[in-house]
Tab-separated table of C-alpha atoms in Angstrom:
chain	number	residue	atom	x	y	z
X	21	MET	CA	0.000	0.000	0.000
X	22	LEU	CA	1.380	3.369	-0.986
X	23	SER	CA	1.505	6.131	1.549
X	24	PRO	CA	-0.226	9.461	0.836
X	25	LYS	CA	3.172	11.164	0.483
X	26	SER	CA	4.345	8.693	-2.167
X	27	ILE	CA	1.059	9.053	-4.076
X	28	LEU	CA	1.465	12.816	-4.009
X	29	LEU	CA	5.069	12.495	-5.201
X	30	ILE	CA	4.064	10.182	-8.071
X	31	ALA	CA	1.272	12.570	-9.085
X	32	PHE	CA	3.659	15.524	-9.036
X	33	LEU	CA	6.297	13.710	-11.101
X	34	SER	CA	3.654	12.603	-13.616
X	35	LEU	CA	2.395	16.156	-13.950
X	36	LEU	CA	5.953	17.414	-14.366
X	37	TYR	CA	6.644	14.819	-17.073
X	38	LEU	CA	3.453	15.618	-18.977
X	39	SER	CA	4.033	19.359	-18.815
X	40	SER	CA	7.579	18.967	-20.137
X	41	CYS	CA	6.355	17.195	-23.266
X	42	SER	CA	5.422	19.331	-26.213
X	43	SER	CA	1.765	19.004	-27.034
X	44	ILE	CA	0.415	18.168	-30.462
X	45	GLU	CA	-2.958	19.526	-31.487
X	46	VAL	CA	-4.873	17.764	-34.281
X	47	PHE	CA	-7.541	19.676	-36.195
X	48	LYS	CA	-10.086	18.014	-38.484
X	49	GLU	CA	-11.101	20.126	-41.480
X	50	ASN	CA	-12.518	19.839	-45.031
X	51	THR	CA	-15.030	17.083	-44.330
X	52	GLU	CA	-17.044	17.130	-47.555
X	53	ILE	CA	-18.445	13.611	-47.193
X	54	PRO	CA	-18.562	11.339	-44.132
X	55	LEU	CA	-16.727	8.053	-43.903
X	56	SER	CA	-19.538	5.711	-44.909
X	57	LYS	CA	-17.619	2.471	-45.393
X	58	PRO	CA	-14.430	0.963	-44.074
X	59	TYR	CA	-11.634	1.926	-46.432
X	60	GLN	CA	-9.379	-1.097	-46.974
X	61	SER	CA	-6.836	0.145	-49.546
X	62	PHE	CA	-4.943	3.390	-50.047
X	63	VAL	CA	-2.459	5.171	-52.262
X	64	ILE	CA	-0.069	7.974	-51.321
X	65	VAL	CA	-0.042	10.608	-54.062
X	66	ASN	CA	3.311	12.020	-52.929
X	67	LYS	CA	4.946	8.631	-53.496
X	68	GLU	CA	3.371	7.958	-56.887
X	69	LEU	CA	3.948	11.426	-58.371
X	70	ASN	CA	7.196	12.156	-56.483
X	71	ILE	CA	5.791	15.296	-54.817
X	72	LYS	CA	7.670	16.682	-51.826
X	73	GLY	CA	5.598	17.491	-48.764
X	74	PHE	CA	8.526	18.746	-46.664
X	75	GLU	CA	11.472	20.982	-47.513
X	76	GLU	CA	14.091	18.501	-46.328
X	77	ASN	CA	14.412	15.361	-48.459
X	78	PHE	CA	15.256	13.100	-45.516
X	79	ILE	CA	12.187	14.133	-43.500
X	80	ASP	CA	9.966	13.851	-46.577
X	81	GLU	CA	11.137	10.299	-47.256
X	82	MET	CA	10.802	9.408	-43.581
X	83	VAL	CA	7.187	10.665	-43.507
X	84	ARG	CA	6.332	8.767	-46.702
X	85	ILE	CA	7.665	5.492	-45.295
X	86	GLU	CA	6.157	5.997	-41.831
X	87	LEU	CA	2.702	6.857	-43.211
X	88	GLN	CA	2.643	3.718	-45.344
X	89	ASN	CA	3.902	1.563	-42.457
X	90	GLN	CA	1.274	2.908	-40.042
X	91	LEU	CA	-1.620	2.278	-42.402
X	92	GLU	CA	-0.382	-1.189	-43.366
X	93	ALA	CA	0.109	-2.064	-39.692
X	94	ALA	CA	-3.530	-1.114	-39.105
X	95	GLY	CA	-4.662	-3.593	-41.773
X	96	MET	CA	-4.917	-1.408	-44.880
X	97	VAL	CA	-3.331	-2.448	-48.185
X	98	TYR	CA	-1.299	-0.225	-50.516
X	99	ASP	CA	-2.956	-0.315	-53.960
X	100	ALA	CA	-1.817	2.178	-56.598
X	101	LYS	CA	-4.344	0.952	-59.241
X	102	ARG	CA	-7.734	0.943	-57.472
X	103	PRO	CA	-7.441	2.474	-53.969
X	104	ASP	CA	-10.380	3.085	-51.657
X	105	VAL	CA	-8.777	6.286	-50.334
X	106	VAL	CA	-6.218	8.673	-51.815
X	107	ILE	CA	-3.795	10.248	-49.325
X	108	ARG	CA	-1.756	13.395	-49.820
X	109	TYR	CA	0.483	15.035	-47.230
X	110	ASN	CA	2.302	18.344	-46.989
X	111	SER	CA	3.682	20.629	-44.341
X	112	ASN	CA	3.738	24.210	-43.232
X	113	GLU	CA	6.974	25.107	-41.481
X	114	ASP	CA	6.713	28.647	-40.145
X	115	PRO	CA	9.691	30.188	-38.289
X	116	ARG	CA	8.626	32.389	-35.362
X	117	LYS	CA	10.019	34.215	-32.356
X	118	LYS	CA	8.919	34.095	-28.736
X	119	GLU	CA	9.684	36.732	-26.117
X	120	THR	CA	10.329	35.559	-22.586
X	121	VAL	CA	10.280	38.036	-19.723
X	122	ASN	CA	12.755	37.113	-17.012
X	123	TYR	CA	11.403	39.055	-14.082
X	124	ALA	CA	13.761	39.262	-11.148
X	125	ASN	CA	12.602	40.894	-7.954
X	126	PRO	CA	14.377	44.282	-7.729
X	127	TYR	CA	13.929	44.250	-3.956
X	128	PRO	CA	15.781	41.308	-2.418
X	129	PHE	CA	14.737	39.554	0.760
X	130	TRP	CA	10.997	39.739	0.026
X	131	GLY	CA	10.693	43.497	-0.024
X	132	TYR	CA	13.042	44.478	2.773
X	133	ARG	CA	15.168	47.339	1.563
X	134	VAL	CA	18.601	46.112	2.475
X	135	TYR	CA	21.223	48.535	1.312
X	136	ASP	CA	23.555	47.030	-1.245
X	137	PRO	CA	25.496	49.556	-3.341
X	138	TRP	CA	26.307	46.948	-5.989
X	139	PHE	CA	22.696	45.840	-6.400
X	140	PHE	CA	21.530	49.285	-7.507
X	141	ASN	CA	24.560	49.938	-9.673
X	142	PRO	CA	23.319	51.100	-13.127
X	143	TYR	CA	26.184	49.186	-14.786
X	144	SER	CA	25.304	45.911	-13.140
X	145	MET	CA	23.949	42.968	-15.164
X	146	GLN	CA	20.752	42.891	-13.087
X	147	ASN	CA	19.571	46.173	-14.521
X	148	MET	CA	20.023	44.991	-18.083
X	149	ASN	CA	17.150	44.049	-20.364
X	150	ARG	CA	15.236	41.151	-18.839
X	151	ILE	CA	13.475	40.152	-22.052
X	152	SER	CA	14.982	37.330	-24.086
X	153	VAL	CA	13.933	36.248	-27.566
X	154	SER	CA	13.997	32.610	-28.632
X	155	ASN	CA	13.406	31.231	-32.087
X	156	TYR	CA	11.129	28.286	-32.772
X	157	GLU	CA	9.266	26.758	-35.665
X	158	LEU	CA	5.512	26.241	-35.825
X	159	LEU	CA	5.254	22.888	-37.586
X	160	GLN	CA	2.072	21.703	-39.250
X	161	VAL	CA	1.766	18.228	-40.754
X	162	ILE	CA	-1.262	18.253	-43.069
X	163	VAL	CA	-2.721	14.964	-44.343
X	164	ASP	CA	-5.623	14.885	-46.852
X	165	PHE	CA	-7.824	11.793	-47.165
X	166	ILE	CA	-9.797	11.845	-50.429
X	167	ASP	CA	-12.473	9.507	-51.778
X	168	PRO	CA	-11.398	8.797	-55.405
X	169	ILE	CA	-14.863	7.732	-56.614
X	170	GLN	CA	-16.680	10.889	-55.498
X	171	ASP	CA	-13.521	13.048	-55.738
X	172	LYS	CA	-14.312	14.730	-52.410
X	173	TYR	CA	-12.461	15.148	-49.130
X	174	LEU	CA	-13.168	12.627	-46.406
X	175	MET	CA	-11.128	14.809	-44.057
X	176	THR	CA	-8.055	16.960	-43.780
X	177	LEU	CA	-6.114	16.428	-40.566
X	178	THR	CA	-3.649	19.076	-39.434
X	179	ALA	CA	-1.278	18.213	-36.586
X	180	VAL	CA	0.332	21.319	-35.080
X	181	THR	CA	3.316	21.489	-32.729
X	182	GLU	CA	6.292	23.698	-31.886
X	183	VAL	CA	9.891	22.767	-32.693
X	184	SER	CA	12.479	24.691	-30.717
X	185	ASN	CA	15.470	22.491	-31.487
X	186	PRO	CA	16.388	21.323	-35.020
X	187	LYS	CA	17.633	18.022	-33.593
X	188	SER	CA	14.168	17.163	-32.286
X	189	LYS	CA	12.362	18.073	-35.512
X	190	GLN	CA	12.339	14.514	-36.892
X	191	LYS	CA	10.790	13.110	-33.710
X	192	LYS	CA	8.169	15.865	-33.612
X	193	VAL	CA	7.251	15.252	-37.265
X	194	ILE	CA	6.766	11.523	-36.641
X	195	LYS	CA	4.735	12.149	-33.471
X	196	SER	CA	2.559	14.642	-35.356
X	197	LEU	CA	2.050	12.181	-38.204
X	198	ASN	CA	1.166	9.428	-35.706
X	199	SER	CA	-1.440	11.671	-34.077
X	200	ALA	CA	-3.055	12.590	-37.400
X	201	THR	CA	-3.046	9.016	-38.704
X	202	GLN	CA	-4.534	7.734	-35.451
X	203	VAL	CA	-7.504	10.117	-35.789
X	204	PHE	CA	-8.215	8.709	-39.268
X	205	LEU	CA	-7.813	5.097	-38.157
X	206	ASN	CA	-10.104	5.619	-35.157
X	207	SER	CA	-12.875	6.883	-37.440
X	208	ASN	CA	-12.245	4.171	-40.097
X	209	PRO	CA	-12.854	0.735	-38.539
X	210	ILE	CA	-10.973	-1.791	-40.663
X	211	ASN	CA	-12.003	-5.417	-40.882
X	212	PRO	CA	-8.831	-7.432	-41.492
X	213	LYS	CA	-9.129	-9.949	-44.291
């Protein structure tokens, strides 16, 4: 049996872990027709027509392979001749800046005015600008699911996240793609053959 202190510690650590992870928002748009049947086969337009969805070739190839693997693992079949659903992906990579205000208390010791001639020195680093600017990238992975018979959108899923470090961009792209693909697979029940 866990003590109340250990339960509180586990809850705090879980909250800390979840808040440290970057969130991914998935938006469903362009639903022209509802999913009326289970779609068993698919084709990726980017693969067939050699269309880049991302600026970087490595990430584009990685997304193409991962998308096909995810759908095949869920029971769908890749069929370039007569697919049930046509899939197209692209991205929107928007560089942005974020201002962070680093507010330091100008009165040390919780408001007591203790005289310190160096603290109020106008040349000291503490009186410098407390606003820092950091660069990040707003990354959107956009996946279109199209019914080829009616030539209408089943849905467009946009997964949005922030990338602050270029080294973590590949992981964020895959996580965003996983989130978008999972929304489609949850609304498309597949009966394995």
